Amino acid sequence: MSPGTALITGASTGIGAIYADRLARRGRDLVLVARDVTRLEALAARLRSETGARVDVLPADLSDRSQLAKVEARIASDETLTLLVNNAGISLEGTLIDTPAVTIEHLIAINVTAPTLLAGAAVRAFAARGAGGIINLSSVLALAPEMFDGTYSATKAFILNLTQGLAKEVADKGIRVQAVLPGATRTEIWARSGKDIDSFPAEWVMDASDLVDAALLGFDRGETVTIPPLADEAKWHAIQEARLAMASELSRRDVAPRYRVSAESAAV
Ligand code: NAP
């Protein structure tokens, strides 16, 4: 039986283009979304001829709400669609202190608004069909915002949080949700945001093919969170256990003793 169609955002290059290649080789048909039609058509032609997959190109600027709506409509109406790869993303050339508001809004539109609305369209469609999967590209920076620009990192923390919440919400609807947390990966995102990937030690930088192959292995294993560069998986599980152990103490009528205003300080 065919595994169905995958819609991949940001498929014109980098991690998204590798997902397109790997998913076509796994027998999926594809819908490729990005702005650069020439690149999308070239990839689609190659994958059609190499794999026999049916590959549609759906050009869209995901920062534009009417073009985003076109992608949401495709997710809602395409009965063959069983997988959404929410991959498109951008980084910032600067930090919050020196970046114009319009640029920050653009970052949030692509990295937060678009994947959230597309995931919403996908869970509604997949819940009605009783099956489906969503892969969301987050980043290791969701766990380590101090290592990079905090605004980009915050968009990726949003995606991690969204995925973990959503995974629990839709588990009983036959829908699998995964967040992928890459470390530095060799793609155009670095040059596009004015950074030189070669300024990092070579052993810090993963190839996009290795990243996607590992992430798909994690998806096959049913992982909600996949961190391809992290060798010691126990470190991730320890954070999760500590977080969940704290959860039962996070909502209380009484403020914690250390915040109680003592009679002494109230009199000052
Ligand atoms: P990339 O090589 O720069 O590719 C980004 C993709 O997103 C391109 O296909 C681009 O296509 C598309 N895109 C950008 N703006 C768009 C827009 N307004 N509308 C539609 N599509 C748009 O980046 P990448 O490294 O592969 O990144 C993929 C994902 O992985 C991102 O979410 C990124 O945050 C995440 N990630 C990357 C790294 C890394 O080190 N590379 C690390 C952690 C997480 P067009 O230009 O044709 O529109």
Coordinates of C-alpha atoms and ligand atoms in Angstrom, one line a residue:
M1 CA 0.0 0.0 0.0
S2 CA 1.3 3.5 -0.8
P3 CA 2.4 5.5 2.2
G4 CA 0.6 8.5 0.8
T5 CA 1.7 12.0 -0.1
A6 CA 4.0 14.2 1.9
L7 CA 3.8 18.0 1.8
I8 CA 7.2 19.6 2.6
T9 CA 7.7 23.3 3.2
G10 CA 11.1 24.9 2.4
A11 CA 11.8 22.1 -0.1
S12 CA 13.7 24.1 -2.6
T13 CA 17.1 23.6 -0.9
G14 CA 18.8 22.4 2.3
I15 CA 17.1 20.1 4.8
G16 CA 13.7 20.3 3.0
A17 CA 15.2 19.2 -0.3
I18 CA 16.8 16.2 1.4
Y19 CA 13.5 15.2 3.0
A20 CA 11.9 15.4 -0.5
D21 CA 14.6 13.0 -1.8
R22 CA 14.3 10.5 1.0
L23 CA 10.5 10.5 1.2
A24 CA 10.2 10.0 -2.6
R25 CA 12.7 7.0 -2.3
R26 CA 10.4 5.6 0.4
G27 CA 7.6 5.5 -2.1
R28 CA 5.8 8.7 -1.2
D29 CA 4.3 11.2 -3.6
L30 CA 5.2 14.8 -2.8
V31 CA 4.0 18.4 -2.7
L32 CA 6.9 20.8 -2.6
V33 CA 6.4 24.2 -1.2
A34 CA 8.8 27.2 -1.2
R35 CA 9.2 30.5 -3.2
D36 CA 11.9 29.6 -5.7
V37 CA 9.9 27.9 -8.5
T38 CA 12.9 27.2 -10.7
R39 CA 14.6 25.2 -7.9
L40 CA 11.3 23.4 -7.0
E41 CA 10.7 22.4 -10.6
A42 CA 14.3 21.1 -11.0
L43 CA 14.0 19.0 -7.9
A44 CA 10.5 17.8 -8.9
A45 CA 11.8 16.7 -12.3
R46 CA 14.8 14.9 -10.9
L47 CA 12.7 13.0 -8.3
R48 CA 10.0 12.1 -10.9
S49 CA 12.6 10.6 -13.2
E50 CA 14.6 8.9 -10.4
T51 CA 11.8 7.5 -8.3
G52 CA 8.6 7.6 -10.4
A53 CA 6.9 9.6 -7.6
R54 CA 4.2 12.0 -8.4
V55 CA 5.6 15.4 -7.4
D56 CA 3.6 18.6 -7.4
V57 CA 5.1 22.0 -7.0
L58 CA 3.1 24.5 -4.9
P59 CA 4.9 27.9 -4.9
A60 CA 4.1 30.0 -1.8
D61 CA 5.7 32.7 0.3
L62 CA 4.7 31.5 3.7
S63 CA 5.1 34.9 5.2
D64 CA 2.1 36.0 3.1
R65 CA -1.2 35.0 4.7
S66 CA -3.1 34.6 1.5
Q67 CA -0.3 32.3 0.1
L68 CA -0.2 30.4 3.4
A69 CA -4.0 29.9 3.1
K70 CA -3.4 28.2 -0.3
V71 CA -1.1 25.7 1.4
E72 CA -3.6 25.2 4.3
A73 CA -6.3 24.6 1.6
R74 CA -4.2 21.9 -0.1
I75 CA -3.7 20.1 3.2
A76 CA -7.4 20.2 3.9
S77 CA -8.5 19.0 0.5
D78 CA -5.8 16.5 -0.6
E79 CA -7.2 13.1 0.6
T80 CA -3.9 11.4 -0.3
L81 CA -1.9 13.6 2.1
T82 CA -0.6 11.6 5.2
L83 CA 2.6 13.6 6.2
L84 CA 3.4 17.3 6.7
V85 CA 7.1 18.3 7.0
N86 CA 7.0 21.8 8.6
N87 CA 10.6 22.6 7.6
A88 CA 10.7 26.1 6.0
G89 CA 12.6 28.5 8.3
I90 CA 14.9 31.5 8.4
S91 CA 17.4 32.9 10.8
L92 CA 18.2 36.5 11.6
E93 CA 21.1 38.7 10.5
G94 CA 21.5 40.4 13.9
T95 CA 19.7 40.3 17.3
L96 CA 16.6 41.8 18.8
I97 CA 18.4 45.0 19.8
D98 CA 19.6 45.9 16.3
T99 CA 16.9 44.3 14.1
P100 CA 13.9 46.3 12.7
A101 CA 10.4 45.3 13.9
V102 CA 9.4 44.3 10.4
T103 CA 12.2 41.8 10.1
I104 CA 11.3 40.3 13.5
E105 CA 7.7 40.0 12.3
H106 CA 8.9 38.3 9.1
L107 CA 10.9 35.8 11.2
I108 CA 7.9 35.0 13.4
A109 CA 5.6 34.7 10.4
I110 CA 7.8 32.0 8.8
N111 CA 9.1 30.2 11.9
V112 CA 6.1 30.4 14.1
T113 CA 2.8 31.4 12.4
A114 CA 3.1 29.4 9.3
P115 CA 4.1 26.0 10.9
T116 CA 1.5 26.5 13.6
L117 CA -1.4 27.1 11.1
L118 CA -0.2 24.3 8.8
A119 CA 0.0 21.9 11.7
G120 CA -3.5 23.0 12.6
A121 CA -4.8 22.3 9.1
A122 CA -2.9 18.9 9.2
V123 CA -4.3 17.7 12.5
R124 CA -7.9 18.6 11.5
A125 CA -7.4 16.7 8.1
F126 CA -5.6 13.7 9.6
A127 CA -8.0 13.4 12.6
A128 CA -10.9 13.1 10.1
R129 CA -8.9 10.5 8.1
G130 CA -7.8 8.7 11.3
A131 CA -4.0 8.7 10.5
G132 CA -1.1 11.0 9.6
G133 CA 2.2 12.4 10.7
I134 CA 3.7 15.9 11.3
I135 CA 7.4 16.5 11.4
N136 CA 8.4 20.0 12.8
L137 CA 11.9 21.4 12.4
S138 CA 12.9 22.9 15.7
S139 CA 16.6 23.3 16.7
V140 CA 19.0 22.4 19.6
L141 CA 18.8 26.1 20.3
A142 CA 15.4 25.4 21.8
L143 CA 17.4 23.8 24.6
A144 CA 20.3 26.2 24.6
P145 CA 19.2 29.8 23.7
E146 CA 22.3 31.2 25.3
M147 CA 24.4 29.8 22.4
F148 CA 22.9 32.0 19.6
D149 CA 20.5 34.9 18.9
G150 CA 17.7 34.6 21.4
T151 CA 14.9 35.6 19.0
Y152 CA 15.6 32.8 16.5
S153 CA 16.1 30.4 19.4
A154 CA 12.7 31.4 20.8
T155 CA 10.9 30.6 17.6
K156 CA 12.5 27.1 17.7
A157 CA 11.5 26.7 21.4
F158 CA 8.0 27.5 20.4
I159 CA 8.1 24.7 17.9
L160 CA 9.4 22.2 20.4
N161 CA 6.7 23.2 23.0
L162 CA 4.0 23.1 20.3
T163 CA 5.1 19.6 19.2
Q164 CA 5.2 18.2 22.7
G165 CA 1.8 19.5 23.5
L166 CA 0.3 18.5 20.2
A167 CA 1.8 15.0 20.4
K168 CA -0.2 14.4 23.6
E169 CA -3.4 15.9 22.2
V170 CA -3.5 13.9 19.1
A171 CA -1.9 10.6 20.2
D172 CA -5.4 8.9 20.4
K173 CA -6.3 10.1 16.9
G174 CA -3.7 8.0 15.0
I175 CA -1.5 11.1 14.4
R176 CA 2.2 11.1 15.1
V177 CA 4.0 14.3 15.8
Q178 CA 7.8 14.7 15.9
A179 CA 10.1 17.7 16.6
V180 CA 13.5 17.4 15.0
L181 CA 16.3 19.4 16.8
P182 CA 19.3 19.8 14.5
G183 CA 22.6 21.3 15.6
A184 CA 24.6 23.3 13.1
T185 CA 23.9 21.8 9.7
R186 CA 25.6 22.7 6.5
T187 CA 22.9 24.5 4.5
E188 CA 22.3 27.9 3.0
I189 CA 20.6 29.2 6.1
W190 CA 23.9 30.4 7.4
A191 CA 24.9 32.5 4.4
R192 CA 21.3 33.7 4.0
S193 CA 21.6 35.3 7.5
G194 CA 25.1 36.7 7.0
K195 CA 27.0 33.9 8.9
D196 CA 29.9 31.7 7.9
I197 CA 29.3 28.0 8.8
D198 CA 33.0 27.4 8.2
S199 CA 33.8 29.6 11.2
F200 CA 32.7 26.7 13.4
P201 CA 35.0 23.7 14.1
A202 CA 34.3 21.1 11.4
E203 CA 33.3 18.5 14.1
W204 CA 30.3 20.8 15.1
V205 CA 28.7 20.8 11.7
M206 CA 26.5 18.0 10.4
D207 CA 25.7 17.3 6.7
A208 CA 22.0 17.8 5.9
S209 CA 21.8 14.2 4.5
D210 CA 23.0 12.7 7.7
L211 CA 20.6 14.9 9.7
V212 CA 17.6 13.9 7.7
D213 CA 18.4 10.2 7.6
A214 CA 18.8 10.2 11.4
A215 CA 15.6 12.3 11.9
L216 CA 13.6 9.8 9.8
L217 CA 14.9 6.9 11.8
G218 CA 13.7 8.7 14.9
F219 CA 10.3 9.2 13.2
D220 CA 10.1 5.5 12.3
R221 CA 10.8 4.7 16.0
G222 CA 7.9 6.9 17.1
E223 CA 10.0 9.5 18.9
T224 CA 8.3 12.8 19.7
V225 CA 11.7 14.6 20.0
T226 CA 14.7 13.6 17.9
I227 CA 18.1 15.2 18.5
P228 CA 20.5 13.7 15.9
P229 CA 23.7 15.2 17.3
L230 CA 23.2 14.2 20.9
A231 CA 25.1 10.9 21.6
D232 CA 24.0 10.5 25.3
E233 CA 20.2 10.2 25.0
A234 CA 20.1 9.8 28.8
K235 CA 20.8 13.6 29.2
W236 CA 17.6 14.4 27.2
H237 CA 15.5 11.9 29.2
A238 CA 16.9 13.4 32.5
I239 CA 15.7 16.8 31.5
Q240 CA 12.2 15.4 30.6
E241 CA 12.0 13.5 33.9
A242 CA 13.0 16.6 35.9
R243 CA 10.5 18.8 34.0
L244 CA 7.6 16.4 34.5
A245 CA 8.5 15.8 38.1
M246 CA 8.1 19.6 38.6
A247 CA 4.8 19.8 36.7
S248 CA 2.6 18.7 39.6
E249 CA 4.0 21.6 41.7
L250 CA 3.5 24.3 39.2
S251 CA -0.1 25.4 39.9
R252 CA -0.9 26.3 43.6
R253 CA -3.3 28.6 45.5
D254 CA -0.4 29.6 47.8
V255 CA 2.7 31.5 46.6
A256 CA 5.9 29.7 47.3
P257 CA 7.3 30.5 50.8
R258 CA 10.3 32.4 49.4
Y259 CA 7.9 35.0 47.8
R260 CA 5.7 35.5 50.9
V261 CA 5.8 39.1 52.0
S262 CA 6.8 38.9 55.7
A263 CA 5.1 41.2 58.3
E264 CA 8.5 42.8 58.7
S265 CA 9.1 43.8 55.1
A266 CA 5.4 44.8 54.6
A267 CA 5.9 47.5 57.3
V268 CA 8.8 49.1 55.5
Ligands
NAP1 P1 17.8 26.8 4.1 O1 18.9 25.9 3.4 O2 18.0 28.2 4.2 O3 16.4 26.4 3.4 C1 15.3 27.1 3.9 C2 14.1 26.7 3.1 O4 13.0 27.5 3.5 C3 14.3 27.0 1.6 O5 13.7 26.0 0.8 C4 13.5 28.3 1.4 O6 13.0 28.3 0.1 C5 12.4 28.1 2.4 N1 11.8 29.4 2.8 C6 12.5 30.5 3.3 N2 11.7 31.5 3.4 C7 10.5 31.1 2.9 C8 9.2 31.8 2.7 N3 9.0 33.1 3.1 N4 8.2 31.0 2.2 C9 8.4 29.8 1.9 N5 9.5 29.1 2.0 C10 10.6 29.8 2.5 O7 17.6 26.3 5.6 P2 17.8 24.8 6.3 O8 19.0 24.9 7.1 O9 17.5 23.8 5.4 O10 16.6 24.9 7.4 C11 15.5 24.1 7.4 C12 14.9 24.1 8.8 O11 15.8 23.6 9.7 C13 14.6 25.5 9.3 O12 13.4 25.5 10.0 C14 15.7 25.8 10.2 O13 15.4 26.8 11.2 C15 16.0 24.5 10.8 N6 17.4 24.3 11.4 C16 18.5 24.5 10.6 C17 19.7 24.3 11.1 C18 21.0 24.5 10.3 O14 22.1 24.6 10.9 N7 20.9 24.5 9.0 C19 19.8 24.1 12.5 C20 18.7 23.9 13.3 C21 17.5 24.0 12.7 P3 12.9 29.6 -0.9 O15 14.0 30.6 -0.6 O16 12.8 29.0 -2.2 O17 11.5 30.2 -0.5

